[in-house]
Short mmCIF file of C-alpha atoms in Angstrom, two decimals:
data_model
loop_
_atom_site.label_atom_id
_atom_site.label_comp_id
_atom_site.label_asym_id
_atom_site.label_seq_id
_atom_site.Cartn_x
_atom_site.Cartn_y
_atom_site.Cartn_z
CA MET A 300 3.31 -7.90 45.54
CA ALA A 301 6.01 -5.86 43.82
CA ALA A 302 9.54 -6.72 42.85
CA THR A 303 12.47 -4.45 42.14
CA MET A 304 14.31 -5.30 38.95
CA GLY A 305 17.21 -7.68 39.56
CA LEU A 306 15.87 -9.24 42.78
CA VAL A 307 13.30 -11.62 41.30
CA SER A 308 13.50 -13.48 37.98
CA SER A 309 10.88 -13.04 35.27
CA SER A 310 10.00 -16.76 35.42
CA SER A 311 9.26 -16.44 39.14
CA LEU A 312 7.06 -13.43 38.44
CA VAL A 313 5.03 -15.35 35.86
CA ALA A 314 4.31 -18.05 38.42
CA ALA A 315 3.38 -15.56 41.13
CA GLY A 316 1.57 -13.01 38.95
CA ALA A 317 3.73 -10.37 40.61
CA ALA A 318 4.62 -6.91 39.34
CA VAL A 319 8.01 -5.49 38.46
CA VAL A 320 8.62 -1.85 39.40
CA ARG A 321 11.57 -0.18 37.69
CA ARG A 322 12.58 3.46 38.05
CA THR A 323 14.68 4.58 35.11
CA GLY A 324 15.45 8.28 35.13
CA LYS A 325 12.27 10.36 35.29
CA PHE A 326 10.10 7.38 34.30
CA THR A 327 8.76 4.52 36.38
CA LEU A 328 7.83 1.40 34.42
CA ARG A 329 5.63 -1.25 36.03
CA TYR A 330 4.52 -4.53 34.47
CA ARG A 331 2.86 -7.75 35.54
CA PRO A 332 1.60 -10.94 33.90
CA TYR A 333 -2.13 -11.63 33.68
CA THR A 334 -4.23 -14.34 32.01
CA LEU A 335 -7.46 -13.55 30.17
CA GLU A 336 -10.24 -16.14 30.44
CA LEU A 337 -12.44 -16.48 27.37
CA LYS A 338 -16.19 -16.89 27.76
CA HIS A 339 -16.16 -19.62 25.09
CA VAL A 340 -13.41 -21.87 23.75
CA PHE A 341 -12.06 -19.95 20.76
CA THR A 342 -11.34 -22.00 17.64
CA ILE A 343 -9.79 -20.83 14.37
CA ALA A 344 -8.19 -22.72 11.49
CA ALA A 345 -4.90 -22.95 13.42
CA GLY A 346 -6.27 -24.35 16.69
CA SER A 347 -8.29 -23.76 19.88
CA ARG A 348 -7.71 -22.00 23.20
CA SER A 349 -9.66 -20.86 26.27
CA THR A 350 -7.14 -18.35 27.68
CA THR A 351 -4.76 -15.67 26.42
CA PRO A 352 -1.66 -14.47 28.29
CA VAL A 353 -1.23 -10.70 28.58
CA VAL A 354 1.17 -8.37 30.35
CA LEU A 355 -0.25 -5.17 31.84
CA THR A 356 2.05 -2.15 31.93
CA GLU A 357 2.11 1.25 33.58
CA LEU A 358 4.38 4.15 32.66
CA GLU A 359 4.57 6.98 35.20
CA TYR A 360 6.04 10.45 34.72
CA ASP A 361 5.64 13.39 37.09
CA GLY A 362 2.90 11.56 39.00
CA ILE A 363 0.82 10.82 35.88
CA ILE A 364 0.30 7.16 34.94
CA GLY A 365 -0.32 5.77 31.46
CA TYR A 366 -1.69 2.24 30.99
CA GLY A 367 -0.57 -0.28 28.38
CA GLU A 368 -0.90 -3.93 27.48
CA ALA A 369 0.73 -6.76 25.54
CA SER A 370 -1.52 -9.60 24.36
CA MET A 371 0.13 -12.80 23.15
CA PRO A 372 -2.06 -15.29 21.26
CA PRO A 373 0.06 -18.35 20.43
CA TYR A 374 0.69 -17.64 16.74
CA LEU A 375 2.62 -14.43 17.52
CA GLY A 376 5.34 -16.41 19.27
CA GLU A 377 5.40 -14.22 22.40
CA SER A 378 4.71 -15.31 25.97
CA HIS A 379 4.62 -14.00 29.51
CA SER A 380 8.30 -14.84 29.88
CA SER A 381 9.42 -13.26 26.59
CA VAL A 382 7.51 -10.03 27.22
CA LEU A 383 8.78 -9.71 30.77
CA ALA A 384 12.33 -10.40 29.57
CA PHE A 385 11.97 -7.69 26.92
CA LEU A 386 10.59 -5.14 29.38
CA ASP A 387 13.44 -5.97 31.77
CA LYS A 388 15.79 -4.55 29.12
CA VAL A 389 13.89 -1.30 28.50
CA ASN A 390 15.75 1.61 30.10
CA LEU A 391 14.23 5.07 29.62
CA ALA A 392 16.85 6.87 31.73
CA GLY A 393 18.19 8.57 28.60
CA PHE A 394 14.93 10.47 28.07
CA ASP A 395 13.84 13.45 30.15
CA ASP A 396 10.88 14.54 28.00
CA PRO A 397 7.94 12.15 27.40
CA PHE A 398 6.91 14.20 24.37
CA LEU A 399 9.94 12.93 22.44
CA THR A 400 7.66 10.14 21.23
CA ASP A 401 9.57 9.18 18.09
CA ASP A 402 12.91 9.06 19.90
CA ILE A 403 11.54 7.00 22.79
CA LEU A 404 9.66 4.50 20.63
CA GLN A 405 12.51 4.16 18.12
CA TYR A 406 14.70 3.26 21.07
CA VAL A 407 12.12 0.73 22.35
CA ASP A 408 11.82 -0.78 18.86
CA GLY A 409 15.59 -1.21 18.75
CA VAL A 410 15.85 -3.06 22.05
CA ASP A 411 15.09 -6.30 20.20
CA SER A 412 14.27 -7.22 16.62
CA ALA A 413 11.09 -9.12 17.57
CA ASN A 414 8.55 -8.74 20.42
CA PRO A 415 5.95 -6.46 18.75
CA ALA A 416 3.37 -7.00 21.50
CA ALA A 417 5.92 -6.19 24.21
CA LYS A 418 6.80 -3.00 22.32
CA ALA A 419 3.10 -2.17 21.96
CA SER A 420 2.69 -2.34 25.74
CA VAL A 421 5.17 0.53 26.14
CA ASP A 422 3.79 2.46 23.15
CA ILE A 423 0.20 2.31 24.45
CA ALA A 424 1.24 3.36 27.95
CA LEU A 425 3.26 6.26 26.56
CA HIS A 426 0.35 7.46 24.40
CA ASP A 427 -2.00 7.22 27.37
CA LEU A 428 0.48 9.18 29.49
CA LEU A 429 0.92 11.90 26.85
CA GLY A 430 -2.81 12.26 26.29
CA LYS A 431 -3.28 12.74 30.02
CA LEU A 432 -0.51 15.33 30.12
CA MET A 433 -2.24 17.17 27.24
CA LYS A 434 -5.67 16.49 28.79
CA GLN A 435 -7.03 15.25 25.46
CA PRO A 436 -8.01 11.86 24.00
CA TRP A 437 -5.87 10.72 21.08
CA TYR A 438 -8.65 10.89 18.52
CA ARG A 439 -8.83 14.65 19.20
CA ILE A 440 -5.06 15.06 19.07
CA TRP A 441 -5.16 13.39 15.64
CA GLY A 442 -8.13 15.54 14.63
CA TYR A 443 -10.62 12.68 14.15
CA ASP A 444 -14.39 13.05 14.41
CA PRO A 445 -15.71 10.62 17.08
CA GLY A 446 -19.06 10.61 15.31
CA LEU A 447 -17.52 8.72 12.40
CA THR A 448 -16.70 5.52 14.29
CA PRO A 449 -17.92 2.33 12.60
CA ASN A 450 -19.85 -0.59 13.98
CA THR A 451 -17.65 -3.27 15.46
CA SER A 452 -18.05 -6.86 14.37
CA TYR A 453 -18.51 -9.64 16.91
CA THR A 454 -16.50 -12.81 16.35
CA ILE A 455 -18.03 -16.27 16.02
CA GLY A 456 -15.33 -18.93 16.35
CA ILE A 457 -15.48 -22.32 14.64
CA ASP A 458 -17.70 -24.67 16.63
CA LYS A 459 -20.51 -27.21 16.52
CA ALA A 460 -23.81 -26.03 15.05
CA ASP A 461 -25.67 -25.76 18.37
CA VAL A 462 -22.87 -23.68 19.94
CA VAL A 463 -22.68 -21.46 16.85
CA ARG A 464 -26.42 -20.74 17.15
CA GLN A 465 -25.92 -19.86 20.84
CA LYS A 466 -23.05 -17.51 20.03
CA VAL A 467 -25.08 -15.76 17.32
CA ARG A 468 -27.95 -15.19 19.73
CA GLU A 469 -25.51 -13.76 22.30
CA ALA A 470 -24.31 -11.35 19.59
CA GLU A 471 -27.78 -9.86 19.06
CA PRO A 472 -26.69 -6.23 19.82
CA TYR A 473 -24.07 -6.28 17.05
CA LYS A 474 -24.81 -5.22 13.46
CA ILE A 475 -22.14 -7.33 11.75
CA LEU A 476 -20.66 -10.72 12.64
CA LYS A 477 -17.15 -11.95 11.94
CA VAL A 478 -17.07 -15.68 11.24
CA LYS A 479 -13.94 -17.80 11.55
CA LEU A 480 -13.50 -20.19 8.61
CA GLY A 481 -10.69 -22.26 7.12
CA LEU A 482 -11.68 -25.85 7.94
CA ASP A 483 -13.96 -28.34 6.21
CA THR A 484 -16.90 -26.92 8.20
CA ASP A 485 -16.99 -23.58 6.35
CA LYS A 486 -20.35 -24.01 4.64
CA MET A 487 -21.89 -25.48 7.78
CA MET A 488 -20.78 -22.41 9.75
CA ILE A 489 -22.40 -19.96 7.32
CA GLU A 490 -25.56 -22.01 6.81
CA THR A 491 -26.01 -22.41 10.58
CA ILE A 492 -25.64 -18.67 11.15
CA ARG A 493 -28.12 -17.96 8.34
CA GLU A 494 -30.67 -20.11 10.22
CA VAL A 495 -30.54 -17.52 13.01
CA THR A 496 -29.83 -14.13 11.40
CA ASP A 497 -29.58 -12.30 8.09
CA LYS A 498 -27.06 -9.73 9.41
CA PRO A 499 -24.06 -8.86 7.22
CA LEU A 500 -21.10 -11.17 7.77
CA CYS A 501 -17.37 -10.89 7.26
CA VAL A 502 -15.19 -13.98 7.28
CA ASP A 503 -11.66 -14.63 8.51
CA VAL A 504 -10.06 -17.69 6.93
CA ASN A 505 -6.78 -17.37 8.87
CA GLN A 506 -4.82 -18.72 5.86
CA GLY A 507 -6.98 -21.85 5.84
CA TRP A 508 -7.65 -22.08 2.08
CA LYS A 509 -4.76 -23.48 0.03
CA ILE A 510 -6.01 -23.68 -3.59
CA LYS A 511 -6.81 -20.42 -5.40
CA GLU A 512 -9.54 -21.86 -7.64
CA THR A 513 -11.33 -23.37 -4.65
CA ALA A 514 -10.94 -20.07 -2.78
CA LEU A 515 -12.56 -18.17 -5.67
CA GLU A 516 -15.44 -20.63 -5.85
CA MET A 517 -15.97 -20.25 -2.11
CA ALA A 518 -15.79 -16.45 -2.39
CA HIS A 519 -18.66 -16.44 -4.90
CA TRP A 520 -20.66 -18.76 -2.63
CA LEU A 521 -20.07 -16.41 0.33
CA ALA A 522 -20.98 -13.30 -1.68
CA GLU A 523 -24.38 -14.83 -2.40
CA ARG A 524 -24.94 -15.22 1.35
CA GLY A 525 -24.35 -11.67 2.53
CA VAL A 526 -20.62 -11.72 3.26
CA VAL A 527 -18.96 -8.31 2.81
CA PHE A 528 -15.22 -9.19 2.81
CA ILE A 529 -12.75 -12.04 3.24
CA GLU A 530 -9.81 -11.75 5.63
CA GLN A 531 -6.53 -13.56 4.87
CA PRO A 532 -8.00 -16.20 2.54
CA MET A 533 -4.79 -18.12 1.79
CA PRO A 534 -1.35 -18.51 3.38
CA LYS A 535 0.60 -15.27 3.33
CA GLU A 536 3.47 -16.98 1.51
CA GLN A 537 1.19 -17.60 -1.49
CA VAL A 538 1.59 -14.01 -2.68
CA ASP A 539 0.79 -14.67 -6.35
CA ASP A 540 -2.24 -16.80 -5.47
CA ASN A 541 -3.63 -14.12 -3.15
CA ALA A 542 -3.13 -11.48 -5.85
CA TRP A 543 -4.84 -13.76 -8.41
CA LEU A 544 -7.79 -14.20 -6.06
CA THR A 545 -8.06 -10.47 -5.27
CA GLU A 546 -8.15 -9.61 -8.98
CA ARG A 547 -11.10 -11.95 -9.58
CA CYS A 548 -12.84 -11.96 -6.21
CA PRO A 549 -16.39 -10.58 -5.92
CA LEU A 550 -15.52 -9.43 -2.38
CA PRO A 551 -12.68 -7.31 -0.97
CA THR A 552 -9.76 -9.31 0.44
CA ILE A 553 -7.99 -8.13 3.57
CA GLY A 554 -4.40 -9.01 4.47
CA ASP A 555 -3.93 -9.85 8.15
CA GLU A 556 -1.14 -12.34 8.84
CA ALA A 557 0.55 -10.93 5.72
CA VAL A 558 0.52 -7.37 7.08
CA GLN A 559 2.40 -6.98 10.33
CA ARG A 560 4.19 -3.63 10.21
CA LEU A 561 4.53 -0.48 8.11
CA PRO A 562 6.74 -1.89 5.30
CA ASP A 563 4.16 -4.65 4.74
CA VAL A 564 1.49 -2.13 3.68
CA ARG A 565 3.22 -1.32 0.42
CA LYS A 566 3.95 -5.02 -0.16
CA ALA A 567 0.22 -5.73 0.25
CA TYR A 568 -0.71 -3.22 -2.46
CA GLY A 569 -2.02 -5.20 -5.44
CA VAL A 570 -2.11 -8.42 -3.43
CA TYR A 571 -5.06 -7.55 -1.19
CA SER A 572 -7.85 -4.99 -1.35
CA GLY A 573 -7.00 -3.76 2.13
CA ILE A 574 -5.12 -4.36 5.37
CA ASN A 575 -5.95 -5.29 8.94
CA ILE A 576 -4.08 -3.15 11.47
CA LYS A 577 -3.54 -4.61 14.95
CA LEU A 578 -1.54 -2.91 17.67
CA MET A 579 -0.01 -6.18 18.83
CA LYS A 580 1.41 -6.85 15.35
CA CYS A 581 2.73 -3.38 14.55
CA THR A 582 4.23 -2.31 17.95
CA GLY A 583 1.46 0.12 18.91
CA LEU A 584 -0.34 3.34 18.08
CA ARG A 585 2.60 5.23 16.58
CA GLU A 586 3.07 2.73 13.76
CA ALA A 587 -0.64 1.90 13.44
CA HIS A 588 -1.34 5.56 12.69
CA LYS A 589 1.33 5.58 9.98
CA MET A 590 -0.03 2.35 8.47
CA ALA A 591 -3.54 3.78 8.25
CA GLU A 592 -2.28 6.93 6.54
CA LEU A 593 -0.19 4.98 4.01
CA ALA A 594 -3.03 2.58 3.20
CA ARG A 595 -5.35 5.53 2.60
CA ALA A 596 -2.77 7.15 0.33
CA LEU A 597 -2.67 3.89 -1.67
CA GLU A 598 -6.50 3.87 -1.78
CA MET A 599 -6.64 0.57 0.10
CA LYS A 600 -9.37 -0.47 2.51
CA VAL A 601 -8.49 -0.31 6.21
CA MET A 602 -9.70 -2.67 8.89
CA LEU A 603 -8.89 -2.17 12.56
CA GLY A 604 -8.52 -5.45 14.43
CA CYS A 605 -7.45 -6.80 17.79
CA MET A 606 -6.35 -9.88 19.67
CA THR A 607 -8.06 -11.12 22.81
CA GLU A 608 -7.31 -8.06 24.95
CA THR A 609 -8.57 -6.07 27.90
CA SER A 610 -10.36 -2.78 27.37
CA CYS A 611 -6.95 -1.09 27.69
CA ALA A 612 -5.54 -2.17 24.31
CA ILE A 613 -9.02 -2.17 22.72
CA SER A 614 -9.60 1.46 23.76
CA ALA A 615 -6.16 2.40 22.45
CA ALA A 616 -6.89 0.90 19.02
CA ALA A 617 -10.33 2.53 19.00
CA GLN A 618 -8.70 5.97 18.86
CA LEU A 619 -8.04 5.23 15.16
CA SER A 620 -11.54 3.93 14.43
CA PRO A 621 -13.04 7.12 12.91
CA VAL A 622 -10.81 6.73 9.83
CA VAL A 623 -11.22 3.00 9.07
CA ASP A 624 -13.70 1.12 6.90
CA TRP A 625 -14.30 -1.74 9.31
CA ALA A 626 -13.61 -2.36 12.99
CA ASP A 627 -13.22 -5.69 14.74
CA LEU A 628 -12.76 -4.50 18.31
CA ASP A 629 -14.57 -7.18 20.26
CA GLY A 630 -11.53 -8.63 22.06
CA ALA A 631 -12.59 -7.43 25.52
CA LEU A 632 -16.17 -8.58 24.91
CA LEU A 633 -14.98 -12.18 24.56
CA ILE A 634 -13.38 -12.37 28.04
CA GLY A 635 -14.82 -12.70 31.52
CA ASN A 636 -12.14 -10.98 33.59
CA ASP A 637 -11.49 -7.51 32.13
CA VAL A 638 -9.62 -5.15 34.48
CA PHE A 639 -10.37 -1.86 32.69
CA LYS A 640 -13.33 0.17 31.55
CA GLY A 641 -12.96 2.19 28.36
CA MET A 642 -14.38 2.07 24.85
CA ASP A 643 -18.08 1.24 24.78
CA VAL A 644 -20.30 -0.38 22.19
CA GLN A 645 -23.82 0.99 21.87
CA ASP A 646 -26.24 -0.60 19.43
CA GLY A 647 -23.22 -2.19 17.75
CA LYS A 648 -21.34 1.10 17.22
CA VAL A 649 -17.93 1.99 18.67
CA ILE A 650 -18.35 4.80 21.22
CA LEU A 651 -15.11 6.57 22.07
CA PRO A 652 -14.53 7.66 25.67
CA GLU A 653 -14.08 11.39 26.23
CA SER A 654 -11.40 10.83 28.87
CA PRO A 655 -7.83 11.90 28.01
CA GLY A 656 -5.22 9.52 26.65
CA ILE A 657 -6.71 6.20 25.55
CA GLY A 658 -9.68 6.77 27.84
CA VAL A 659 -9.49 3.89 30.30
CA THR A 660 -9.94 3.56 34.04
CA LYS A 661 -9.02 0.60 36.23
CA LEU A 662 -11.87 -1.51 37.56
#
């Protein structure tokens, strides 16, 4: 079912799962709402969910189609309706050349002050389109060695001990596990996982710790149990407390909620040991690439993360993976209804597709 812009409202499209098709100049932009179904209920310090809304996009030029995606976990403040409303306003009729990437994406960024995931859906589709026009994957265009990709972590959400053990066993192929913390069950989570495996762990507190002294005590406890870094230990607003912790912490600290877009990288310098780059926070590949380069120039650690996403957005992010310290690209592995095939994981390691663009095909 397709709808021409102006004939059907965005709210009606959400209910029907229909697609909008808009022809603006030499570009055709298509987008439709979709809901990802998680294999397990996903719990973090801020709450629980079993689904994630996404919007799937296509950008066509001269018969070539690029694929994109917006993923909207609740804390980002975006929704099916807000993304569709944003995309309704995008008009690319003023651009004849898809290679004017900066001009196009600066325009998209200026359509609205918010909506980073909606903007990322256009950015990813444009990068996929350009890679296909150049007949090269983006990691080659950037000059990255695909042999240098890291292992990806596999996320274990907060849960009861028996479910945690089950999740750890399901994660057997992965070399490093990412554990969600931030509640009063933190030690139980780690101790339960250590009953099953001695693999390296990283932890994501999602701003759940509030007191710096308690956070430091917990960091030492975690270091003794094979944890390699701590992601967003305290609320992002507690800048001085996070800096205090980083200065004394036996483990690297990674800013996530505190680091959304490019200007935040410099603000994070001295507050965290490194940053977590996510396409849905930073509006897509164009800005993610700049963030990685700036963080490296500042000698900060770089983590590449994701939301719950299809293999479309995951494969797009993976193009940057050869130049990061850690990857957390398991978003598509946590869902049961992916609609793309792209980046692979073999023996825990990110394997980049050789296909042009972001390297995905529709299932």
